[in-house]
Amino acid sequence: EAGVTQFPSHSVIEKGQTVTLRCDPISGHDNLYWYRRVMGKEIKFLLHFVKESKQDESGMPNNRFLAERTGGTYSTLKVQPAELEDSGVYFCASSQVVSYNEQFFGPGTRLTVL
Amino acid sequence: DAKTTQPNSMESNEEEPVHLPCNHSTISGTDYIHWYRQLPSQGPEYVIHGLTSNVNNRMASLAIAEDRKSSTLILHRATLRDAAVYYCILSSVSGGYNKLIFGAGTRLAVHP
């Protein structure tokens, strides 16, 4: 069974540009989470989807970040416009909706904003 | 969200047992204790979880104190592949999901 995949693995952009990160969860996993680690900091929760609905957006840093999960399958995280402090590794995770759900993480997308 | 306290780093020799401690004195009755680890250049990986009783799986064992204010992840025979950052996380599970609040974790070095 394929794990969580993320694309691209690396992205280097200029400040002010737009970047879109993609996450494909494990098939059948209705929960999808985004996390990120910015330089020198801990991994932080960004948001959580159940199918196509946003359940918790409490970790989204500001309105430059937009997450979508149309159709309840893959998800995208758009950063527009990107700022220097957005540099870091963005992780996606998915899990089933059961009483306890182990989260399966993707390898992450390393974003560098110059 | 409840906080956990872990040592910054630990070292072990290959094939020896490793006991990774975690303090969580403010744990609530509905909080599960989760352990994840992050190998170099990879995303976090689930290790084990528990609520009140000790737990064993193919990767590790989790020993939970009777008052639940601390726990210990036990790797029975460390291998070089176990070198990673280990995160102890508290999270309640409701509605079939839980968000993970990561701390700094414990960086485990395993020596041949």
Short mmCIF file of C-alpha atoms in Angstrom, two decimals:
data_model
loop_
_atom_site.label_atom_id
_atom_site.label_comp_id
_atom_site.label_asym_id
_atom_site.label_seq_id
_atom_site.Cartn_x
_atom_site.Cartn_y
_atom_site.Cartn_z
CA GLU A 1 0.00 0.00 0.00
CA ALA A 2 1.34 3.41 -0.94
CA GLY A 3 2.11 5.76 1.91
CA VAL A 4 1.48 9.48 2.14
CA THR A 5 3.15 11.27 -0.73
CA GLN A 6 4.07 14.91 -1.03
CA PHE A 7 5.05 16.99 -4.00
CA PRO A 8 7.42 18.62 -4.60
CA SER A 9 10.12 17.32 -2.31
CA HIS A 10 11.96 20.63 -2.53
CA SER A 11 10.90 24.08 -3.66
CA VAL A 12 13.01 27.21 -3.88
CA ILE A 13 11.18 30.45 -4.61
CA GLU A 14 11.71 34.17 -4.34
CA LYS A 15 10.02 36.25 -1.69
CA GLY A 16 6.65 37.41 -2.96
CA GLN A 17 6.09 34.44 -5.23
CA THR A 18 3.40 31.81 -4.86
CA VAL A 19 3.98 28.15 -4.10
CA THR A 20 1.54 25.27 -3.94
CA LEU A 21 2.35 22.12 -2.03
CA ARG A 22 0.45 18.92 -2.65
CA CYS A 23 -0.30 15.99 -0.37
CA ASP A 24 -1.79 12.66 -1.37
CA PRO A 25 -2.98 10.78 1.71
CA ILE A 26 -3.27 7.04 2.08
CA SER A 27 -6.32 5.82 0.23
CA GLY A 28 -9.35 5.64 2.49
CA HIS A 29 -7.98 8.01 5.11
CA ASP A 30 -10.54 10.71 5.77
CA ASN A 31 -8.33 12.65 8.22
CA LEU A 32 -5.64 14.80 6.66
CA TYR A 33 -3.31 17.05 8.62
CA TRP A 34 -0.72 19.66 7.71
CA TYR A 35 2.24 20.42 9.97
CA ARG A 36 5.39 22.40 9.46
CA ARG A 37 8.79 22.91 11.01
CA VAL A 38 10.39 26.28 10.44
CA MET A 39 14.09 26.71 11.04
CA GLY A 40 15.16 25.89 14.58
CA LYS A 41 11.63 25.42 15.82
CA GLU A 42 9.45 22.47 16.71
CA ILE A 43 7.00 20.78 14.40
CA LYS A 44 3.76 22.75 14.54
CA PHE A 45 0.24 21.73 13.64
CA LEU A 46 -1.34 23.84 10.90
CA LEU A 47 -4.74 22.40 10.15
CA HIS A 48 -6.89 19.30 9.91
CA PHE A 49 -9.40 18.12 7.33
CA VAL A 50 -12.03 15.46 7.65
CA LYS A 51 -12.78 14.57 4.06
CA GLU A 52 -13.20 17.95 2.36
CA SER A 53 -14.14 19.89 5.50
CA LYS A 54 -11.72 21.91 7.59
CA GLN A 55 -12.13 20.81 11.20
CA ASP A 56 -9.39 22.80 12.84
CA GLU A 57 -7.48 25.69 11.31
CA SER A 58 -6.07 26.95 14.57
CA GLY A 59 -2.45 26.53 13.51
CA MET A 60 -2.59 28.43 10.24
CA PRO A 61 -0.16 31.35 10.69
CA ASN A 62 -1.96 33.99 8.63
CA ASN A 63 -4.15 34.57 5.59
CA ARG A 64 -1.27 34.06 3.19
CA PHE A 65 -1.81 30.35 3.68
CA LEU A 66 -4.72 28.59 1.99
CA ALA A 67 -5.41 24.87 2.28
CA GLU A 68 -7.90 22.99 0.20
CA ARG A 69 -9.05 19.41 -0.13
CA THR A 70 -11.54 19.34 -2.93
CA GLY A 71 -13.32 16.02 -3.22
CA GLY A 72 -11.85 14.80 0.00
CA THR A 73 -8.83 13.16 -1.60
CA TYR A 74 -5.58 15.04 -2.10
CA SER A 75 -4.90 18.38 -0.46
CA THR A 76 -3.02 21.48 -1.49
CA LEU A 77 -1.42 24.15 0.65
CA LYS A 78 -0.83 27.44 -1.12
CA VAL A 79 1.40 30.18 0.20
CA GLN A 80 0.76 33.54 -1.46
CA PRO A 81 2.82 35.66 -1.27
CA ALA A 82 5.66 33.74 0.29
CA GLU A 83 7.81 35.43 2.93
CA LEU A 84 11.28 34.53 4.19
CA GLU A 85 9.89 33.20 7.47
CA ASP A 86 7.82 30.62 5.59
CA SER A 87 10.97 28.61 4.87
CA GLY A 88 10.91 25.21 6.48
CA VAL A 89 9.65 21.67 6.01
CA TYR A 90 5.95 21.11 5.50
CA PHE A 91 4.60 17.71 6.49
CA CYS A 92 1.32 16.12 5.62
CA ALA A 93 -0.18 13.25 7.57
CA SER A 94 -3.29 11.15 7.22
CA SER A 95 -5.26 8.79 9.41
CA GLN A 96 -8.47 6.87 9.53
CA VAL A 97 -11.41 8.09 11.53
CA VAL A 98 -11.50 5.46 14.25
CA SER A 99 -11.31 5.53 18.02
CA TYR A 100 -7.54 5.77 17.88
CA ASN A 101 -5.85 6.81 14.72
CA GLU A 102 -2.17 6.49 14.11
CA GLN A 103 -1.04 9.30 11.88
CA PHE A 104 1.01 8.40 8.84
CA PHE A 105 3.35 11.16 7.75
CA GLY A 106 4.71 11.96 4.35
CA PRO A 107 8.39 12.75 3.76
CA GLY A 108 7.74 16.48 3.75
CA THR A 109 8.30 19.33 1.31
CA ARG A 110 11.30 21.51 2.01
CA LEU A 111 10.42 25.11 1.13
CA THR A 112 13.13 27.71 0.80
CA VAL A 113 12.11 31.33 0.30
CA LEU A 114 14.96 33.59 -0.87
CA ASP B 1 -2.66 21.29 25.42
CA ALA B 2 -0.77 19.32 28.04
CA LYS B 3 3.00 19.61 28.00
CA THR B 4 5.66 16.94 28.18
CA THR B 5 9.25 17.12 29.35
CA GLN B 6 11.96 14.97 27.80
CA PRO B 7 15.75 14.98 27.99
CA ASN B 8 17.32 16.76 25.04
CA SER B 9 19.54 13.84 24.13
CA MET B 10 20.50 10.31 25.07
CA GLU B 11 23.05 7.82 23.90
CA SER B 12 23.04 4.07 23.65
CA ASN B 13 25.14 1.26 22.31
CA GLU B 14 23.88 -1.05 19.65
CA GLU B 15 21.95 -4.09 20.91
CA GLU B 16 21.50 -2.60 24.37
CA PRO B 17 18.10 -1.60 25.80
CA VAL B 18 17.16 2.07 25.80
CA HIS B 19 14.76 3.73 28.23
CA LEU B 20 13.49 7.10 27.05
CA PRO B 21 11.70 9.00 29.83
CA CYS B 22 8.87 11.48 29.55
CA ASN B 23 7.25 13.57 32.27
CA HIS B 24 3.69 14.77 31.84
CA SER B 25 2.53 15.91 35.25
CA THR B 26 -0.44 17.89 33.86
CA ILE B 27 -1.94 14.98 31.95
CA SER B 28 -5.73 14.84 31.97
CA GLY B 29 -7.87 11.76 32.22
CA THR B 30 -8.68 11.72 28.51
CA ASP B 31 -5.14 12.24 27.26
CA TYR B 32 -3.44 9.42 25.42
CA ILE B 33 0.34 9.18 25.55
CA HIS B 34 1.75 8.94 22.05
CA TRP B 35 5.30 8.33 20.93
CA TYR B 36 6.50 9.22 17.48
CA ARG B 37 10.02 9.31 16.13
CA GLN B 38 11.66 11.13 13.28
CA LEU B 39 14.51 9.53 11.42
CA PRO B 40 16.87 11.85 9.55
CA SER B 41 15.31 13.42 6.46
CA GLN B 42 11.98 11.67 7.00
CA GLY B 43 8.59 12.56 8.35
CA PRO B 44 7.61 11.53 11.88
CA GLU B 45 6.73 7.89 12.36
CA TYR B 46 4.31 6.39 14.87
CA VAL B 47 5.93 4.20 17.51
CA ILE B 48 3.37 3.37 20.17
CA HIS B 49 0.56 4.82 22.26
CA GLY B 50 -1.19 4.07 25.52
CA LEU B 51 -3.74 5.36 27.98
CA THR B 52 -3.29 3.64 31.34
CA SER B 53 -1.81 0.19 30.90
CA ASN B 54 1.63 -0.77 29.68
CA VAL B 55 1.74 -1.54 25.98
CA ASN B 56 3.94 -3.65 23.76
CA ASN B 57 4.26 -3.78 20.00
CA ARG B 58 6.85 -4.95 17.52
CA MET B 59 8.78 -1.72 17.76
CA ALA B 60 8.82 -0.92 21.45
CA SER B 61 7.20 -1.07 24.86
CA LEU B 62 5.52 1.75 26.72
CA ALA B 63 5.59 1.74 30.50
CA ILE B 64 3.10 4.14 32.09
CA ALA B 65 3.37 5.18 35.72
CA GLU B 66 0.42 4.35 37.92
CA ASP B 67 -0.42 8.04 38.39
CA ARG B 68 0.12 8.60 34.64
CA LYS B 69 2.40 11.55 35.30
CA SER B 70 5.31 9.93 33.56
CA SER B 71 6.02 7.24 31.02
CA THR B 72 9.00 5.45 29.51
CA LEU B 73 9.52 4.27 25.98
CA ILE B 74 11.60 1.11 25.94
CA LEU B 75 13.55 -0.04 22.93
CA HIS B 76 14.59 -3.55 23.87
CA ARG B 77 17.63 -3.82 21.62
CA ALA B 78 18.75 -0.62 19.99
CA THR B 79 19.92 -0.76 16.41
CA LEU B 80 21.68 1.89 14.37
CA ARG B 81 18.39 2.48 12.59
CA ASP B 82 16.83 3.57 15.88
CA ALA B 83 18.91 6.75 15.90
CA ALA B 84 16.24 9.42 15.68
CA VAL B 85 14.43 12.14 17.56
CA TYR B 86 11.75 10.63 19.80
CA TYR B 87 8.68 12.67 20.66
CA CYS B 88 6.40 12.05 23.62
CA ILE B 89 3.04 13.69 22.91
CA LEU B 90 -0.17 13.99 24.87
CA SER B 91 -3.39 14.27 23.00
CA SER B 92 -6.98 13.46 23.69
CA VAL B 93 -8.77 11.51 21.04
CA SER B 94 -12.26 12.65 20.30
CA GLY B 95 -14.33 12.44 17.19
CA GLY B 96 -11.89 9.96 15.72
CA TYR B 97 -8.96 12.34 15.34
CA ASN B 98 -6.27 14.04 17.35
CA LYS B 99 -3.83 16.81 16.56
CA LEU B 100 -0.27 16.23 17.66
CA ILE B 101 1.58 18.90 19.60
CA PHE B 102 5.28 18.22 19.18
CA GLY B 103 7.90 19.32 21.66
CA ALA B 104 11.64 19.29 21.16
CA GLY B 105 11.89 15.55 21.71
CA THR B 106 14.89 13.44 22.70
CA ARG B 107 17.65 12.93 20.16
CA LEU B 108 18.86 9.35 20.51
CA ALA B 109 22.32 8.46 19.29
CA VAL B 110 23.17 4.77 18.88
CA HIS B 111 26.80 3.75 18.79
CA PRO B 112 28.10 0.60 17.09
#
